[in-house]
PDB file of C-alpha atoms (C1' of nucleotides) in Angstrom:
ATOM      1  CA  MET A  30     -29.543 -93.401-125.577  1.00 47.00           C
ATOM      2  CA  ARG A  31     -26.852 -94.214-128.166  1.00 39.00           C
ATOM      3  CA  LYS A  32     -27.592 -97.475-129.944  1.00 44.00           C
ATOM      4  CA  THR A  33     -24.288 -98.477-131.540  1.00 50.00           C
ATOM      5  CA  LYS A  34     -20.776 -98.281-130.113  1.00 50.00           C
ATOM      6  CA  THR A  35     -18.298 -95.926-131.967  1.00 49.00           C
ATOM      7  CA  TYR A  36     -14.651 -96.861-132.523  1.00 50.00           C
ATOM      8  CA  MET A  37     -13.952 -94.796-129.644  1.00 52.00           C
ATOM      9  CA  ASP A  38     -16.412 -96.396-127.409  1.00 56.00           C
ATOM     10  CA  LYS A  39     -14.973 -99.680-128.041  1.00 56.00           C
ATOM     11  CA  LEU A  40     -11.304 -98.505-127.456  1.00 57.00           C
ATOM     12  CA  MET A  41     -12.266 -96.796-124.304  1.00 59.00           C
ATOM     13  CA  GLY A  42     -14.391 -99.666-123.030  1.00 61.00           C
ATOM     14  CA  GLY A  43     -11.114-101.952-122.937  1.00 64.00           C
ATOM     15  CA  LYS A  44     -10.098-102.996-119.508  1.00 66.00           C
ATOM     16  CA  GLU A  45      -6.415-102.253-119.790  1.00 67.00           C
ATOM     17  CA  PHE A  46      -7.053 -98.809-121.391  1.00 66.00           C
ATOM     18  CA  ARG A  47      -9.650 -98.055-118.484  1.00 67.00           C
ATOM     19  CA  ARG A  48      -7.038 -99.133-116.046  1.00 67.00           C
ATOM     20  CA  ARG A  49      -4.162 -97.123-117.250  1.00 66.00           C
ATOM     21  CA  PHE A  50      -6.574 -94.118-117.819  1.00 63.00           C
ATOM     22  CA  ASP A  51      -7.803 -94.162-114.333  1.00 65.00           C
ATOM     23  CA  GLU A  52      -4.071 -94.312-112.873  1.00 63.00           C
ATOM     24  CA  GLU A  53      -2.809 -91.554-115.260  1.00 61.00           C
ATOM     25  CA  TYR A  54      -6.114 -89.193-114.688  1.00 66.00           C
ATOM     26  CA  GLN A  55      -5.487 -89.537-110.971  1.00 63.00           C
ATOM     27  CA  ASN A  56      -2.163 -88.160-111.181  1.00 59.00           C
ATOM     28  CA  LEU A  57      -2.725 -85.522-113.621  1.00 56.00           C
ATOM     29  CA  CYS A  58      -5.685 -84.142-111.604  1.00 89.00           C
ATOM     30  CA  ILE A  59      -3.410 -83.911-108.361  1.00 96.00           C
ATOM     31  CA  GLY A  60      -0.579 -81.833-110.270  1.00 96.00           C
ATOM     32  CA  GLU A  61      -3.165 -79.669-111.944  1.00 95.00           C
ATOM     33  CA  GLN A  62      -4.951 -79.122-108.526  1.00 96.00           C
ATOM     34  CA  ILE A  63      -1.688 -78.156-107.035  1.00 97.00           C
ATOM     35  CA  ALA A  64      -0.910 -75.660-109.878  1.00 97.00           C
ATOM     36  CA  ARG A  65      -4.303 -74.193-109.561  1.00 96.00           C
ATOM     37  CA  ALA A  66      -4.459 -73.739-105.830  1.00 96.00           C
ATOM     38  CA  ARG A  67      -0.927 -72.127-106.147  1.00 97.00           C
ATOM     39  CA  HIS A  68      -2.084 -69.762-108.878  1.00 97.00           C
ATOM     40  CA  HIS A  69      -5.235 -69.116-106.667  1.00 94.00           C
ATOM     41  CA  ALA A  70      -2.980 -67.920-104.074  1.00 96.00           C
ATOM     42  CA  HIS A  71      -0.739 -65.883-106.387  1.00 97.00           C
ATOM     43  CA  LEU A  72       2.447 -67.690-105.823  1.00 98.00           C
ATOM     44  CA  THR A  73       5.121 -68.797-108.106  1.00 98.00           C
ATOM     45  CA  GLN A  74       6.595 -72.122-107.655  1.00 98.00           C
ATOM     46  CA  ALA A  75       9.733 -70.625-105.955  1.00 98.00           C
ATOM     47  CA  ALA A  76       7.562 -68.528-103.446  1.00 98.00           C
ATOM     48  CA  LEU A  77       5.548 -71.746-102.566  1.00 98.00           C
ATOM     49  CA  ALA A  78       8.686 -73.718-102.137  1.00 98.00           C
ATOM     50  CA  LYS A  79      10.113 -70.983 -99.742  1.00 98.00           C
ATOM     51  CA  ARG A  80       7.004 -71.244 -97.581  1.00 98.00           C
ATOM     52  CA  ILE A  81       7.344 -74.725 -96.984  1.00 98.00           C
ATOM     53  CA  HIS A  82      11.129 -74.803 -96.798  1.00 98.00           C
ATOM     54  CA  THR A  83      11.936 -76.586 -99.925  1.00 98.00           C
ATOM     55  CA  THR A  84      12.916 -75.748-103.623  1.00 98.00           C
ATOM     56  CA  LYS A  85      11.008 -74.987-106.790  1.00 98.00           C
ATOM     57  CA  SER A  86      12.262 -78.175-108.425  1.00 98.00           C
ATOM     58  CA  ALA A  87      10.287 -80.083-105.815  1.00 98.00           C
ATOM     59  CA  ILE A  88       7.192 -78.110-106.621  1.00 98.00           C
ATOM     60  CA  SER A  89       7.590 -78.364-110.293  1.00 98.00           C
ATOM     61  CA  ARG A  90       7.991 -82.369-109.586  1.00 98.00           C
ATOM     62  CA  TYR A  91       4.789 -82.391-107.835  1.00 98.00           C
ATOM     63  CA  GLU A  92       2.945 -80.524-110.536  1.00 97.00           C
ATOM     64  CA  SER A  93       4.270 -82.791-113.087  1.00 95.00           C
ATOM     65  CA  VAL A  94       1.815 -84.899-114.973  1.00 87.00           C
ATOM     66  CA  ASP A  95       3.726 -87.975-114.668  1.00 84.00           C
ATOM     67  CA  TYR A  96       4.425 -88.070-111.103  1.00 94.00           C
ATOM     68  CA  ASN A  97       3.363 -90.881-109.035  1.00 91.00           C
ATOM     69  CA  GLY A  98       4.680 -90.889-105.648  1.00 96.00           C
ATOM     70  CA  TYR A  99       2.641 -88.237-103.621  1.00 97.00           C
ATOM     71  CA  GLY A 100       3.041 -88.215 -99.948  1.00 98.00           C
ATOM     72  CA  LEU A 101       0.397 -86.924 -97.685  1.00 97.00           C
ATOM     73  CA  PRO A 102       2.853 -84.923 -95.309  1.00 97.00           C
ATOM     74  CA  LEU A 103       4.061 -82.895 -98.277  1.00 98.00           C
ATOM     75  CA  LEU A 104       0.612 -82.736-100.088  1.00 98.00           C
ATOM     76  CA  ASN A 105      -0.773 -81.310 -96.771  1.00 97.00           C
ATOM     77  CA  LYS A 106       1.982 -78.778 -96.458  1.00 97.00           C
ATOM     78  CA  ILE A 107       1.381 -77.604-100.113  1.00 98.00           C
ATOM     79  CA  ALA A 108      -2.235 -77.310 -99.518  1.00 97.00           C
ATOM     80  CA  LYS A 109      -1.977 -75.166 -96.466  1.00 96.00           C
ATOM     81  CA  ALA A 110       0.689 -72.852 -97.913  1.00 97.00           C
ATOM     82  CA  CYS A 111      -1.813 -72.228-100.714  1.00 97.00           C
ATOM     83  CA  GLY A 112      -4.679 -71.487 -98.139  1.00 96.00           C
ATOM     84  CA  THR A 113      -6.566 -74.574 -99.096  1.00 95.00           C
ATOM     85  CA  ASP A 114      -7.854 -77.575 -97.405  1.00 92.00           C
ATOM     86  CA  LEU A 115      -6.766 -81.136 -98.693  1.00 93.00           C
ATOM     87  CA  ARG A 116      -9.681 -83.613 -98.529  1.00 92.00           C
ATOM     88  CA  ILE A 117      -8.958 -87.408 -98.962  1.00 94.00           C
ATOM     89  CA  VAL A 118     -12.121 -89.369 -99.469  1.00 92.00           C
ATOM     90  CA  PHE A 119     -12.897 -93.046 -99.771  1.00 92.00           C
ATOM     91  CA  THR A 120     -16.082 -93.118-101.942  1.00 89.00           C
ATOM     92  CA  ALA A 121     -18.018 -95.996-103.462  1.00 82.00           C
ATOM     93  CA  LYS A 122     -16.863 -96.966-106.943  1.00 77.00           C
ATOM     94  CA  ARG A 123     -18.774 -94.978-109.737  1.00 59.00           C
ATOM     95  CA  THR A 124     -21.340 -97.078-111.769  1.00 51.00           C
ATOM     96  CA  LYS A 125     -20.541 -97.968-115.362  1.00 46.00           C
ATOM     97  CA  ASN A 126     -22.750 -95.227-116.726  1.00 48.00           C
ATOM     98  CA  ASN A 127     -20.842 -92.860-114.497  1.00 46.00           C
ATOM     99  CA  SER A 128     -23.778 -91.576-112.624  1.00 38.00           C
ATOM    100  CA  ARG A 129     -23.245 -90.918-108.952  1.00 41.00           C
ATOM    101  CA  ALA A 130     -20.817 -91.512-106.179  1.00 48.00           C
ATOM    102  CA  VAL A 131     -22.086 -92.272-102.791  1.00 53.00           C
ATOM    103  CA  THR A 132     -19.980 -91.868 -99.684  1.00 55.00           C
ATOM    104  CA  LEU A 133     -19.344 -95.021 -97.643  1.00 60.00           C
TER     105      LEU A 133
ATOM    106  CA  MET B  12     -27.142 -67.534 -82.028  1.00 47.00           C
ATOM    107  CA  ARG B  13     -25.174 -68.169 -78.948  1.00 38.00           C
ATOM    108  CA  LYS B  14     -24.159 -65.003 -77.072  1.00 43.00           C
ATOM    109  CA  THR B  15     -21.564 -65.986 -74.587  1.00 50.00           C
ATOM    110  CA  LYS B  16     -18.676 -68.365 -75.120  1.00 49.00           C
ATOM    111  CA  THR B  17     -18.526 -71.493 -72.910  1.00 48.00           C
ATOM    112  CA  TYR B  18     -15.339 -72.732 -71.489  1.00 49.00           C
ATOM    113  CA  MET B  19     -15.034 -75.334 -74.335  1.00 51.00           C
ATOM    114  CA  ASP B  20     -15.802 -72.595 -76.740  1.00 55.00           C
ATOM    115  CA  LYS B  21     -12.636 -70.740 -75.477  1.00 55.00           C
ATOM    116  CA  LEU B  22     -10.548 -73.853 -75.434  1.00 57.00           C
ATOM    117  CA  MET B  23     -11.528 -74.848 -78.874  1.00 58.00           C
ATOM    118  CA  GLY B  24     -10.990 -71.539 -80.505  1.00 61.00           C
ATOM    119  CA  GLY B  25      -7.253 -71.455 -79.519  1.00 63.00           C
ATOM    120  CA  LYS B  26      -4.948 -71.461 -82.458  1.00 66.00           C
ATOM    121  CA  GLU B  27      -2.675 -74.164 -81.058  1.00 67.00           C
ATOM    122  CA  PHE B  28      -5.566 -76.461 -80.276  1.00 66.00           C
ATOM    123  CA  ARG B  29      -7.215 -75.825 -83.714  1.00 67.00           C
ATOM    124  CA  ARG B  30      -3.954 -76.674 -85.481  1.00 66.00           C
ATOM    125  CA  ARG B  31      -3.524 -79.868 -83.559  1.00 65.00           C
ATOM    126  CA  PHE B  32      -6.989 -80.973 -83.786  1.00 63.00           C
ATOM    127  CA  ASP B  33      -7.141 -80.314 -87.597  1.00 64.00           C
ATOM    128  CA  GLU B  34      -4.005 -82.408 -88.003  1.00 63.00           C
ATOM    129  CA  GLU B  35      -4.913 -85.337 -85.914  1.00 60.00           C
ATOM    130  CA  TYR B  36      -8.549 -85.233 -87.327  1.00 65.00           C
ATOM    131  CA  GLN B  37      -7.055 -85.425 -90.767  1.00 61.00           C
ATOM    132  CA  ASN B  38      -5.284 -88.841 -89.934  1.00 57.00           C
ATOM    133  CA  LEU B  39      -7.970 -90.264 -87.723  1.00 55.00           C
ATOM    134  CA  CYS B  40     -10.161 -89.819 -90.762  1.00 88.00           C
ATOM    135  CA  ILE B  41      -8.016 -91.602 -93.109  1.00 96.00           C
ATOM    136  CA  GLY B  42      -7.434 -94.696 -90.813  1.00 96.00           C
ATOM    137  CA  GLU B  43     -11.000 -94.943 -89.989  1.00 94.00           C
ATOM    138  CA  GLN B  44     -11.969 -94.592 -93.803  1.00 95.00           C
ATOM    139  CA  ILE B  45      -9.614 -97.353 -94.399  1.00 97.00           C
ATOM    140  CA  ALA B  46     -11.055 -99.575 -91.733  1.00 96.00           C
ATOM    141  CA  ARG B  47     -14.548 -98.711 -93.090  1.00 95.00           C
ATOM    142  CA  ALA B  48     -13.806 -99.446 -96.567  1.00 96.00           C
ATOM    143  CA  ARG B  49     -12.404-102.744 -95.502  1.00 97.00           C
ATOM    144  CA  HIS B  50     -15.151-103.951 -93.466  1.00 96.00           C
ATOM    145  CA  HIS B  51     -17.404-102.759 -96.265  1.00 94.00           C
ATOM    146  CA  ALA B  52     -15.630-105.228 -98.441  1.00 95.00           C
ATOM    147  CA  HIS B  53     -15.875-107.863 -95.708  1.00 97.00           C
ATOM    148  CA  LEU B  54     -11.946-108.288 -95.562  1.00 97.00           C
ATOM    149  CA  THR B  55      -9.829-108.950 -92.632  1.00 98.00           C
ATOM    150  CA  GLN B  56      -6.515-107.032 -92.396  1.00 98.00           C
ATOM    151  CA  ALA B  57      -4.781-110.192 -93.489  1.00 98.00           C
ATOM    152  CA  ALA B  58      -6.984-110.710 -96.430  1.00 98.00           C
ATOM    153  CA  LEU B  59      -6.712-107.095 -97.558  1.00 98.00           C
ATOM    154  CA  ALA B  60      -3.017-107.268 -97.132  1.00 98.00           C
ATOM    155  CA  LYS B  61      -2.823-110.375 -99.311  1.00 98.00           C
ATOM    156  CA  ARG B  62      -4.653-108.713-102.142  1.00 98.00           C
ATOM    157  CA  ILE B  63      -2.129-105.842-102.351  1.00 98.00           C
ATOM    158  CA  HIS B  64       0.983-108.094-101.695  1.00 97.00           C
ATOM    159  CA  THR B  65       1.802-106.777 -98.311  1.00 98.00           C
ATOM    160  CA  THR B  66       1.293-108.023 -94.539  1.00 98.00           C
ATOM    161  CA  LYS B  67      -1.331-107.307 -92.076  1.00 98.00           C
ATOM    162  CA  SER B  68       0.958-105.214 -89.830  1.00 98.00           C
ATOM    163  CA  ALA B  69       1.267-102.686 -92.789  1.00 98.00           C
ATOM    164  CA  ILE B  70      -2.480-102.442 -92.951  1.00 98.00           C
ATOM    165  CA  SER B  71      -2.771-102.175 -89.010  1.00 98.00           C
ATOM    166  CA  ARG B  72      -0.245 -99.144 -89.479  1.00 98.00           C
ATOM    167  CA  TYR B  73      -2.366 -97.449 -91.900  1.00 98.00           C
ATOM    168  CA  GLU B  74      -5.385 -97.785 -89.845  1.00 97.00           C
ATOM    169  CA  SER B  75      -3.677 -96.438 -86.702  1.00 94.00           C
ATOM    170  CA  VAL B  76      -4.962 -93.370 -85.519  1.00 86.00           C
ATOM    171  CA  ASP B  77      -1.493 -91.705 -84.933  1.00 83.00           C
ATOM    172  CA  TYR B  78       0.025 -92.357 -88.395  1.00 94.00           C
ATOM    173  CA  ASN B  79       1.021 -89.709 -90.416  1.00 90.00           C
ATOM    174  CA  GLY B  80       2.967 -90.645 -93.372  1.00 96.00           C
ATOM    175  CA  TYR B  81       0.441 -91.959 -96.050  1.00 97.00           C
ATOM    176  CA  GLY B  82       1.783 -92.446 -99.577  1.00 98.00           C
ATOM    177  CA  LEU B  83      -0.745 -92.354-102.466  1.00 97.00           C
ATOM    178  CA  PRO B  84       0.511 -95.295-104.323  1.00 97.00           C
ATOM    179  CA  LEU B  85      -0.335 -97.504-101.337  1.00 98.00           C
ATOM    180  CA  LEU B  86      -3.653 -95.737-100.425  1.00 97.00           C
ATOM    181  CA  ASN B  87      -4.685 -96.113-103.968  1.00 97.00           C
ATOM    182  CA  LYS B  88      -4.019 -99.959-103.625  1.00 97.00           C
ATOM    183  CA  ILE B  89      -5.973-100.221-100.701  1.00 98.00           C
ATOM    184  CA  ALA B  90      -8.836 -98.206-101.986  1.00 97.00           C
ATOM    185  CA  LYS B  91      -8.878-100.520-104.968  1.00 96.00           C
ATOM    186  CA  ALA B  92      -8.704-103.625-103.110  1.00 97.00           C
ATOM    187  CA  CYS B  93     -11.539-102.696-101.116  1.00 97.00           C
ATOM    188  CA  GLY B  94     -13.655-101.732-104.298  1.00 95.00           C
ATOM    189  CA  THR B  95     -13.690 -98.108-103.506  1.00 94.00           C
ATOM    190  CA  ASP B  96     -12.490 -94.983-105.230  1.00 92.00           C
ATOM    191  CA  LEU B  97      -9.838 -92.796-103.473  1.00 93.00           C
ATOM    192  CA  ARG B  98     -10.615 -88.998-104.068  1.00 92.00           C
ATOM    193  CA  ILE B  99      -8.084 -86.345-103.476  1.00 94.00           C
ATOM    194  CA  VAL B 100      -9.389 -82.666-103.579  1.00 92.00           C
ATOM    195  CA  PHE B 101      -8.029 -79.367-102.946  1.00 92.00           C
ATOM    196  CA  THR B 102     -10.811 -77.252-101.492  1.00 89.00           C
ATOM    197  CA  ALA B 103     -11.118 -73.713-100.379  1.00 82.00           C
ATOM    198  CA  LYS B 104     -10.578 -73.427 -96.633  1.00 77.00           C
ATOM    199  CA  ARG B 105     -13.652 -73.656 -94.622  1.00 59.00           C
ATOM    200  CA  THR B 106     -15.150 -70.484 -92.985  1.00 51.00           C
ATOM    201  CA  LYS B 107     -14.855 -69.741 -89.213  1.00 47.00           C
ATOM    202  CA  ASN B 108     -18.447 -70.746 -88.764  1.00 48.00           C
ATOM    203  CA  ASN B 109     -17.762 -73.926 -90.620  1.00 46.00           C
ATOM    204  CA  SER B 110     -20.471 -73.413 -93.225  1.00 38.00           C
ATOM    205  CA  ARG B 111     -19.436 -74.633 -96.606  1.00 41.00           C
ATOM    206  CA  ALA B 112     -16.423 -75.600 -98.668  1.00 48.00           C
ATOM    207  CA  VAL B 113     -16.001 -74.465-102.324  1.00 51.00           C
ATOM    208  CA  THR B 114     -14.063 -76.349-104.966  1.00 54.00           C
ATOM    209  CA  LEU B 115     -11.473 -74.283-106.506  1.00 60.00           C
TER     210      LEU B 115
ATOM    211  C1'  DA C  10      -7.032-124.618 -70.525  1.00 79.11           C
ATOM    212  C1'  DC C  11      -6.086-124.594 -75.397  1.00 79.11           C
ATOM    213  C1'  DA C  12      -5.971-123.003 -80.014  1.00 79.11           C
ATOM    214  C1'  DA C  13      -7.345-120.032 -83.629  1.00 79.11           C
ATOM    215  C1'  DA C  14      -8.553-115.658 -85.757  1.00 79.11           C
ATOM    216  C1'  DG C  15      -8.024-110.689 -85.801  1.00 79.11           C
ATOM    217  C1'  DG C  16      -5.447-107.011 -84.716  1.00 79.11           C
ATOM    218  C1'  DT C  17      -1.370-104.173 -82.632  1.00 79.11           C
ATOM    219  C1'  DT C  18       3.477-103.076 -81.953  1.00 79.11           C
ATOM    220  C1'  DA C  19       8.569-102.923 -82.385  1.00 79.11           C
ATOM    221  C1'  DG C  20      12.611-103.131 -85.017  1.00 79.11           C
ATOM    222  C1'  DC C  21      15.110-103.572 -88.986  1.00 79.11           C
ATOM    223  C1'  DA C  22      16.454-103.879 -94.134  1.00 79.11           C
ATOM    224  C1'  DA C  23      15.234-102.531 -98.472  1.00 79.11           C
ATOM    225  C1'  DA C  24      12.609 -99.423-101.346  1.00 79.11           C
ATOM    226  C1'  DT C  25      11.013 -94.852-102.432  1.00 79.11           C
ATOM    227  C1'  DA C  26      10.235 -89.954-101.714  1.00 79.11           C
ATOM    228  C1'  DT C  27      12.393 -85.568-100.513  1.00 79.11           C
ATOM    229  C1'  DG C  28      15.676 -81.819-100.866  1.00 79.11           C
ATOM    230  C1'  DT C  29      19.119 -79.894-103.321  1.00 79.11           C
ATOM    231  C1'  DT C  30      22.101 -78.254-106.892  1.00 79.11           C
ATOM    232  C1'  DA C  31      23.040 -77.114-111.479  1.00 79.11           C
ATOM    233  C1'  DA C  32      21.991 -76.982-116.067  1.00 79.11           C
ATOM    234  C1'  DC C  33      18.551 -75.812-119.228  1.00 79.11           C
ATOM    235  C1'  DC C  34      14.461 -73.712-121.736  1.00 79.11           C
ATOM    236  C1'  DT C  35      10.818 -69.861-122.751  1.00 79.11           C
ATOM    237  C1'  DT C  36       9.151 -65.477-122.383  1.00 79.11           C
ATOM    238  C1'  DA C  37       9.289 -60.792-121.447  1.00 79.11           C
ATOM    239  C1'  DT C  38      11.389 -56.588-121.100  1.00 79.11           C
ATOM    240  C1'  DA C  39      15.197 -53.225-120.835  1.00 79.11           C
TER     241       DA C  39
ATOM    242  C1'  DT D  27      21.501 -58.727-127.317  1.00 79.11           C
ATOM    243  C1'  DA D  28      21.275 -59.244-122.542  1.00 79.11           C
ATOM    244  C1'  DT D  29      19.094 -60.073-118.199  1.00 79.11           C
ATOM    245  C1'  DA D  30      15.609 -61.676-115.277  1.00 79.11           C
ATOM    246  C1'  DA D  31      11.505 -64.379-113.896  1.00 79.11           C
ATOM    247  C1'  DG D  32       9.211 -68.624-114.117  1.00 79.11           C
ATOM    248  C1'  DG D  33       9.346 -73.145-114.842  1.00 79.11           C
ATOM    249  C1'  DT D  34      11.554 -78.036-116.241  1.00 79.11           C
ATOM    250  C1'  DT D  35      14.689 -81.858-115.637  1.00 79.11           C
ATOM    251  C1'  DA D  36      18.538 -85.123-114.228  1.00 79.11           C
ATOM    252  C1'  DA D  37      21.453 -86.616-110.732  1.00 79.11           C
ATOM    253  C1'  DC D  38      22.513 -87.478-106.159  1.00 79.11           C
ATOM    254  C1'  DA D  39      22.604 -87.966-100.981  1.00 79.11           C
ATOM    255  C1'  DT D  40      19.369 -88.110 -97.313  1.00 79.11           C
ATOM    256  C1'  DA D  41      15.277 -88.777 -95.176  1.00 79.11           C
ATOM    257  C1'  DT D  42      11.192 -91.387 -94.789  1.00 79.11           C
ATOM    258  C1'  DT D  43       7.864 -94.933 -95.844  1.00 79.11           C
ATOM    259  C1'  DT D  44       7.238 -99.746 -96.699  1.00 79.11           C
ATOM    260  C1'  DG D  45       7.675-104.959 -96.224  1.00 79.11           C
ATOM    261  C1'  DC D  46       8.719-108.028 -93.354  1.00 79.11           C
ATOM    262  C1'  DT D  47       9.309-111.021 -89.107  1.00 79.11           C
ATOM    263  C1'  DA D  48       8.468-111.998 -84.533  1.00 79.11           C
ATOM    264  C1'  DA D  49       6.189-111.196 -80.513  1.00 79.11           C
ATOM    265  C1'  DC D  50       2.236-109.838 -78.226  1.00 79.11           C
ATOM    266  C1'  DC D  51      -2.758-108.916 -76.700  1.00 79.11           C
ATOM    267  C1'  DT D  52      -7.981-109.947 -77.028  1.00 79.11           C
ATOM    268  C1'  DT D  53     -11.695-112.522 -78.178  1.00 79.11           C
ATOM    269  C1'  DT D  54     -14.224-116.465 -79.516  1.00 79.11           C
ATOM    270  C1'  DG D  55     -14.975-121.330 -79.779  1.00 79.11           C
ATOM    271  C1'  DT D  56     -13.716-126.073 -78.446  1.00 79.11           C
TER     272       DT D  56
END
DNA sequence: ACAAAGGTTAGCAAATATGTTAACCTTATA
DNA sequence: TATAAGGTTAACATATTTGCTAACCTTTGT
């Protein structure tokens, strides 16, 4: 029930900001999720790499915050090697007040 | 509480079957989700293609059941053009009796 | 029968992701 | 100080996806 917008509110309401933030947050999330799943499975980057027949630098790249070119084939291999399921879901866009997301 | 396994139970319990089914179901799902999201937005393949500056054959390929090479950049563009959010989530593997999935 | 709209498929060049090597950085530990 | 483990980054060749064209198939409407 906030009445007045703070400086940050105005800044973060900007379309350009929102667009960029959403884009980067998406990626940040995936990299972080991979790292989490990997740690959860008690694997080093090198150990995970070995399981899917690649190298640790490829894993590091995928866990990098700035990466943007994920492919599902590799993403699936990583998920399986970490003993997790990878779920891809199209959902209805979140509302402005960020309340709920409805499956289509 | 079923006591005896039916023929189908045995068939579907096989490792090889399970592996293939999971793989194909994954893809089937994405293609279907794209088609659904697209219809939801009242778009033809050609109209959606135009929005993301590609051609209808690329969309058709992505909606195909057999396709296996999805890339996140394109998947994201499609989702946005259909007015939907694309969610990618690593979850704990489902249990054998297929009960619940827990977020890591 | 014809045309148009919506969708599918094959084939190919161009763009992009992937695998790999080698160098580098920290941190921990002998 | 040295050594090893874990991780990051750049650069490059190879593999794969993507965009594109053109052909084809159905269905619908005239």
